[in-house]
Amino acid sequence: MDRVFNFSPGPATLPLPVLERAQKELVSCGGHGMSVMEMSHRSKMYMEIIEAAEAELRELMGIPDNYKVLFMGGGATMQFSCVPINLKQNGKADYIVSGSFAKKASQEAAKFLDVNVVASSKDTNFNCIPDLANAKFDPDADYVHITTNNTIYGTRYTKLPEVGDVPLVADASSNILSEPMDVSRFGLLYAGAQKNIGIAGVTIVVIREDLIGRAAENTPVMLDYKTYADSESMYNTPPCYPIYIAKLVFDWLKEMGGVPAIQAINEMKANLLYDYLDNTSFYHATAKKADRSLMNVTFTLPEPAMDALFVKEAAENGLVNLKGHRSVGGIRASIYNAMPMEGVQKLVDFMADFEKRHG
Amino acid sequence: MDRVFNFSPGPATLPLPVLERAQKELVSCGGHGMSVMEMSHRSKMYMEIIEAAEAELRELMGIPDNYKVLFMGGGATMQFSCVPINLKQNGKADYIVSGSFAKKASQEAAKFLDVNVVASSKDTNFNCIPDLANAKFDPDADYVHITTNNTIYGTRYTKLPEVGDVPLVADASSNILSEPMDVSRFGLLYAGAQKNIGIAGVTIVVIREDLIGRAAENTPVMLDYKTYADSESMYNTPPCYPIYIAKLVFDWLKEMGGVPAIQAINEMKANLLYDYLDNTSFYHATAKKADRSLMNVTFTLPEPAMDALFVKEAAENGLVNLKGHRSVGGIRASIYNAMPMEGVQKLVDFMADFEKRHG
Ligand SMILES: Cc1ncc(COP(=O)(O)O)c(C=O)c1O
Ligand SMILES: Cc1ncc(COP(=O)(O)O)c(C=O)c1O
Ligand SMILES: [Mg+2]
Ligand SMILES: [Mg+2]
Ligand SMILES: [Mg+2]
Ligand SMILES: [Mg+2]
């Protein structure tokens, strides 16, 4: 096995058992004499896959019955448009800007309604979740939008904002399924699959039923949540194979013990890395301690000039994709559900060795 | 090998060498120590894949330099909205309604501009391409929309309408790459991948450059062709794995000799089936002879009541997904590029046997 440890922020590493199962079933799946890739989306065999994917996600996340699960294309970015288009009523929405995806979401929404940025951590280069003490939420806003985990900056909400009756909408692309989330606190949750769910090409939307059906008449059909809700995401051909991979990931996560069990592992992985970072002056963890992400660990070396060497030597040791995002520099280790403890341990060992040689 | 012959209209059968290669590379691809599914879309290794996919498609179709190739999500159905949203100028467009997808496209477009149905074959249940002798094309229309192959009814254009300077827009979902197309005759061509290109989850748009950048300011970002054109389809995470499968299919098609070579095979396959249908009174080919599709062959049995038995016995013989679309009934054999001659021969043999036993 020549596998590397892949710290990519997304598309990201997948559980090896998922890849091995996909490989085994690739040419012919389940005695059907064809690949999942070749199955008619309306066939019984494929319907079983998409229905199982939904049922398992409902079980894993504890999704209440009054929420629909939608499988959409277009990436999480398409949701930046879908959310305002579908939820617009009074024509205004509150956004908390905690990173560059949150900012992009707010800018896209401004095409469709009045956006009120109630809080932002831009001034500290998004190294924390904005302080909400003085945030003025509009009780007439159509929704409040947050980004539960900020992939680029390595921060996450540890506590949800109190928004009263206004629907809370969350981009959970980079921490869905990493720790329990109380779905009933949200009006809508969305996540691109290419981090904790599976592969790029499908985005999952979990939406409270009463929020469906509000889009204007002239909404593009594939952007209207009602299109998906009314057809079980089968109005047209869904991204069948990405949904199948999601199902395999859900199978794997259930076998791992579900979300609480993976949360415990995620905390061990993150703690190993953060404890190491905190105990050396060579490396510096960039995110505010209270808001540290379990999924994306961002840090710097003594000099930005050392970044390239670190990334190169790490890759030579089978630890790849550690370069921080171009907008912040430094190093980022994305350690999603599928990254095993062994990978994080190997990274810490490498970091200690690198420090010894270059400190 | 327990593979069946899969006559599904899409998602559809794939070339076995493509599946075998995907299988081989699934856990670790090209010495990179990771699956293509896990590659960052901005990594050098993945960029090579998407760039090769585009270059090979350009070569296979002979796409002129002044056309862009875009990789989008959302299925062909999303293009039903994107086309009017992006091409609207005078606010009106001409549609030829040759089947139910063409009709859906025209209905969706009517949300965004004035749709003029210049011709329709609805009166004969879409058994032919509409007669254009009396069609009144509007010289001020923003475009003329056609569906080059009608998946459900088994018809295709053998000759493109003359539209002067008005851009011709084509939904080529079910016959792209099956026979040469003169791209320079079109302003825009689009095709969902799940028939002749690969798997569901990516839609390919081939667009003349001067038609890009016309969308209104408040266009949803993932529906604007300019978003894709300006970023090489990398504004956000593209459907990476479906694009990789497309690349493998293009590799295979090139090895088969390209589009003219596959056209010759497609004609042999279709002729075998149509000749058989024409030489028996038991079966009846439903599409008008001059407009017969090379990709979807539709026919009826002496009694609709026999359909279910035919489909069931065929499946027992390893010939699956032959049921006609619910809107027309009867039988449909979809014989895309990846269906080998052997599969069509086996179908004809089965049909002869079925006729003998039930005729
Ligand atoms: C938090 C977050 N939101 C949105 C996106 C954009 O997702 P997509 O590329 O699927 O549009 C990303 C991508 O990394 C992300 O991390
Ligand atoms: C000609 C044609 N256009 C459009 C579609 C719809 O494609 P999608 O399911 O990708 O939206 C199909 C699907 O079979 C088709 O055959
Ligand atoms: Mg961010
Ligand atoms: Mg430190
Ligand atoms: Mg049709
Ligand atoms: Mg006949």
PDB file of N, CA and C in Angstrom, chain A residues 147-190:
ATOM      1  N   THR A 147     -21.192  30.350   9.354  1.00  0.00           N
ATOM      2  CA  THR A 147     -20.327  29.302   8.801  1.00  0.00           C
ATOM      3  C   THR A 147     -19.767  28.561  10.017  1.00  0.00           C
ATOM      4  N   THR A 148     -20.241  27.354  10.232  1.00  0.00           N
ATOM      5  CA  THR A 148     -19.952  26.703  11.529  1.00  0.00           C
ATOM      6  C   THR A 148     -18.482  26.390  11.720  1.00  0.00           C
ATOM      7  N   ASN A 149     -17.764  26.195  10.605  1.00  0.00           N
ATOM      8  CA  ASN A 149     -16.321  25.934  10.695  1.00  0.00           C
ATOM      9  C   ASN A 149     -15.660  26.667   9.539  1.00  0.00           C
ATOM     10  N   ASN A 150     -14.608  27.396   9.854  1.00  0.00           N
ATOM     11  CA  ASN A 150     -13.955  28.223   8.837  1.00  0.00           C
ATOM     12  C   ASN A 150     -12.677  27.536   8.372  1.00  0.00           C
ATOM     13  N   THR A 151     -12.828  26.901   7.245  1.00  0.00           N
ATOM     14  CA  THR A 151     -11.846  25.990   6.676  1.00  0.00           C
ATOM     15  C   THR A 151     -10.467  26.612   6.512  1.00  0.00           C
ATOM     16  N   ILE A 152     -10.452  27.860   6.122  1.00  0.00           N
ATOM     17  CA  ILE A 152      -9.191  28.528   5.792  1.00  0.00           C
ATOM     18  C   ILE A 152      -8.470  28.989   7.051  1.00  0.00           C
ATOM     19  N   TYR A 153      -9.245  29.437   8.053  1.00  0.00           N
ATOM     20  CA  TYR A 153      -8.653  30.078   9.233  1.00  0.00           C
ATOM     21  C   TYR A 153      -8.565  29.140  10.432  1.00  0.00           C
ATOM     22  N   GLY A 154      -9.266  27.994  10.335  1.00  0.00           N
ATOM     23  CA  GLY A 154      -9.166  27.024  11.432  1.00  0.00           C
ATOM     24  C   GLY A 154      -9.912  27.413  12.690  1.00  0.00           C
ATOM     25  N   THR A 155     -11.098  28.009  12.496  1.00  0.00           N
ATOM     26  CA  THR A 155     -11.920  28.349  13.668  1.00  0.00           C
ATOM     27  C   THR A 155     -13.289  27.677  13.551  1.00  0.00           C
ATOM     28  N   ARG A 156     -13.938  27.541  14.703  1.00  0.00           N
ATOM     29  CA  ARG A 156     -15.300  26.999  14.673  1.00  0.00           C
ATOM     30  C   ARG A 156     -16.139  27.574  15.812  1.00  0.00           C
ATOM     31  N   TYR A 157     -17.437  27.579  15.581  1.00  0.00           N
ATOM     32  CA  TYR A 157     -18.378  27.950  16.647  1.00  0.00           C
ATOM     33  C   TYR A 157     -18.426  26.803  17.652  1.00  0.00           C
ATOM     34  N   THR A 158     -18.293  27.142  18.929  1.00  0.00           N
ATOM     35  CA  THR A 158     -18.490  26.117  19.957  1.00  0.00           C
ATOM     36  C   THR A 158     -19.863  26.294  20.593  1.00  0.00           C
ATOM     37  N   LYS A 159     -20.542  27.365  20.205  1.00  0.00           N
ATOM     38  CA  LYS A 159     -21.838  27.709  20.787  1.00  0.00           C
ATOM     39  C   LYS A 159     -22.572  28.484  19.708  1.00  0.00           C
ATOM     40  N   LEU A 160     -23.827  28.156  19.469  1.00  0.00           N
ATOM     41  CA  LEU A 160     -24.568  28.813  18.387  1.00  0.00           C
ATOM     42  C   LEU A 160     -25.116  30.153  18.852  1.00  0.00           C
ATOM     43  N   PRO A 161     -25.203  31.122  17.947  1.00  0.00           N
ATOM     44  CA  PRO A 161     -25.822  32.395  18.318  1.00  0.00           C
ATOM     45  C   PRO A 161     -27.302  32.201  18.655  1.00  0.00           C
ATOM     46  N   GLU A 162     -27.774  33.030  19.570  1.00  0.00           N
ATOM     47  CA  GLU A 162     -29.206  32.999  19.930  1.00  0.00           C
ATOM     48  C   GLU A 162     -29.945  33.914  18.967  1.00  0.00           C
ATOM     49  N   VAL A 163     -30.813  33.340  18.144  1.00  0.00           N
ATOM     50  CA  VAL A 163     -31.458  34.157  17.116  1.00  0.00           C
ATOM     51  C   VAL A 163     -32.978  34.177  17.235  1.00  0.00           C
ATOM     52  N   GLY A 164     -33.473  33.692  18.346  1.00  0.00           N
ATOM     53  CA  GLY A 164     -34.927  33.719  18.556  1.00  0.00           C
ATOM     54  C   GLY A 164     -35.664  32.930  17.494  1.00  0.00           C
ATOM     55  N   ASP A 165     -36.669  33.542  16.899  1.00  0.00           N
ATOM     56  CA  ASP A 165     -37.494  32.836  15.922  1.00  0.00           C
ATOM     57  C   ASP A 165     -36.970  32.947  14.492  1.00  0.00           C
ATOM     58  N   VAL A 166     -35.944  33.729  14.315  1.00  0.00           N
ATOM     59  CA  VAL A 166     -35.385  33.884  12.969  1.00  0.00           C
ATOM     60  C   VAL A 166     -34.644  32.589  12.612  1.00  0.00           C
ATOM     61  N   PRO A 167     -34.875  32.036  11.432  1.00  0.00           N
ATOM     62  CA  PRO A 167     -34.195  30.772  11.083  1.00  0.00           C
ATOM     63  C   PRO A 167     -32.672  30.949  11.040  1.00  0.00           C
ATOM     64  N   LEU A 168     -31.981  30.043  11.691  1.00  0.00           N
ATOM     65  CA  LEU A 168     -30.520  30.034  11.639  1.00  0.00           C
ATOM     66  C   LEU A 168     -30.111  29.148  10.459  1.00  0.00           C
ATOM     67  N   VAL A 169     -29.297  29.703   9.576  1.00  0.00           N
ATOM     68  CA  VAL A 169     -28.839  28.971   8.389  1.00  0.00           C
ATOM     69  C   VAL A 169     -27.334  28.767   8.516  1.00  0.00           C
ATOM     70  N   ALA A 170     -26.867  27.542   8.291  1.00  0.00           N
ATOM     71  CA  ALA A 170     -25.437  27.295   8.485  1.00  0.00           C
ATOM     72  C   ALA A 170     -24.796  26.620   7.292  1.00  0.00           C
ATOM     73  N   ASP A 171     -23.666  27.173   6.909  1.00  0.00           N
ATOM     74  CA  ASP A 171     -22.749  26.483   6.012  1.00  0.00           C
ATOM     75  C   ASP A 171     -21.886  25.592   6.907  1.00  0.00           C
ATOM     76  N   ALA A 172     -22.168  24.304   6.871  1.00  0.00           N
ATOM     77  CA  ALA A 172     -21.451  23.349   7.728  1.00  0.00           C
ATOM     78  C   ALA A 172     -20.520  22.479   6.884  1.00  0.00           C
ATOM     79  N   SER A 173     -20.078  23.038   5.750  1.00  0.00           N
ATOM     80  CA  SER A 173     -19.302  22.242   4.797  1.00  0.00           C
ATOM     81  C   SER A 173     -18.108  21.549   5.438  1.00  0.00           C
ATOM     82  N   SER A 174     -17.414  22.250   6.345  1.00  0.00           N
ATOM     83  CA  SER A 174     -16.156  21.663   6.813  1.00  0.00           C
ATOM     84  C   SER A 174     -16.205  21.095   8.222  1.00  0.00           C
ATOM     85  N   ASN A 175     -17.399  21.037   8.834  1.00  0.00           N
ATOM     86  CA  ASN A 175     -17.436  20.282  10.092  1.00  0.00           C
ATOM     87  C   ASN A 175     -18.693  19.445  10.289  1.00  0.00           C
ATOM     88  N   ILE A 176     -19.514  19.334   9.275  1.00  0.00           N
ATOM     89  CA  ILE A 176     -20.667  18.441   9.384  1.00  0.00           C
ATOM     90  C   ILE A 176     -20.183  17.039   9.759  1.00  0.00           C
ATOM     91  N   LEU A 177     -20.907  16.394  10.631  1.00  0.00           N
ATOM     92  CA  LEU A 177     -20.633  15.003  11.039  1.00  0.00           C
ATOM     93  C   LEU A 177     -19.348  14.838  11.861  1.00  0.00           C
ATOM     94  N   SER A 178     -18.698  15.947  12.223  1.00  0.00           N
ATOM     95  CA  SER A 178     -17.470  15.820  13.008  1.00  0.00           C
ATOM     96  C   SER A 178     -17.763  15.840  14.501  1.00  0.00           C
ATOM     97  N   GLU A 179     -18.894  16.406  14.861  1.00  0.00           N
ATOM     98  CA  GLU A 179     -19.340  16.470  16.255  1.00  0.00           C
ATOM     99  C   GLU A 179     -20.858  16.607  16.210  1.00  0.00           C
ATOM    100  N   PRO A 180     -21.551  16.247  17.280  1.00  0.00           N
ATOM    101  CA  PRO A 180     -23.014  16.339  17.227  1.00  0.00           C
ATOM    102  C   PRO A 180     -23.468  17.770  16.977  1.00  0.00           C
ATOM    103  N   MET A 181     -24.505  17.932  16.154  1.00  0.00           N
ATOM    104  CA  MET A 181     -25.143  19.239  15.948  1.00  0.00           C
ATOM    105  C   MET A 181     -26.632  19.049  16.228  1.00  0.00           C
ATOM    106  N   ASP A 182     -27.205  19.976  16.952  1.00  0.00           N
ATOM    107  CA  ASP A 182     -28.636  19.893  17.235  1.00  0.00           C
ATOM    108  C   ASP A 182     -29.379  20.504  16.045  1.00  0.00           C
ATOM    109  N   VAL A 183     -29.795  19.652  15.126  1.00  0.00           N
ATOM    110  CA  VAL A 183     -30.404  20.128  13.877  1.00  0.00           C
ATOM    111  C   VAL A 183     -31.611  21.016  14.148  1.00  0.00           C
ATOM    112  N   SER A 184     -32.321  20.747  15.229  1.00  0.00           N
ATOM    113  CA  SER A 184     -33.545  21.517  15.517  1.00  0.00           C
ATOM    114  C   SER A 184     -33.236  22.995  15.806  1.00  0.00           C
ATOM    115  N   ARG A 185     -31.968  23.312  16.059  1.00  0.00           N
ATOM    116  CA  ARG A 185     -31.610  24.719  16.265  1.00  0.00           C
ATOM    117  C   ARG A 185     -31.507  25.479  14.930  1.00  0.00           C
ATOM    118  N   PHE A 186     -31.483  24.740  13.824  1.00  0.00           N
ATOM    119  CA  PHE A 186     -31.270  25.360  12.511  1.00  0.00           C
ATOM    120  C   PHE A 186     -32.545  25.357  11.675  1.00  0.00           C
ATOM    121  N   GLY A 187     -32.694  26.378  10.856  1.00  0.00           N
ATOM    122  CA  GLY A 187     -33.718  26.338   9.817  1.00  0.00           C
ATOM    123  C   GLY A 187     -33.201  25.554   8.623  1.00  0.00           C
ATOM    124  N   LEU A 188     -31.913  25.701   8.370  1.00  0.00           N
ATOM    125  CA  LEU A 188     -31.301  25.078   7.196  1.00  0.00           C
ATOM    126  C   LEU A 188     -29.807  24.892   7.449  1.00  0.00           C
ATOM    127  N   LEU A 189     -29.314  23.751   7.036  1.00  0.00           N
ATOM    128  CA  LEU A 189     -27.884  23.413   7.113  1.00  0.00           C
ATOM    129  C   LEU A 189     -27.458  22.937   5.738  1.00  0.00           C
ATOM    130  N   TYR A 190     -26.314  23.357   5.265  1.00  0.00           N
ATOM    131  CA  TYR A 190     -25.833  22.791   3.997  1.00  0.00           C
ATOM    132  C   TYR A 190     -24.357  22.461   4.085  1.00  0.00           C
TER     133      TYR A 190
END
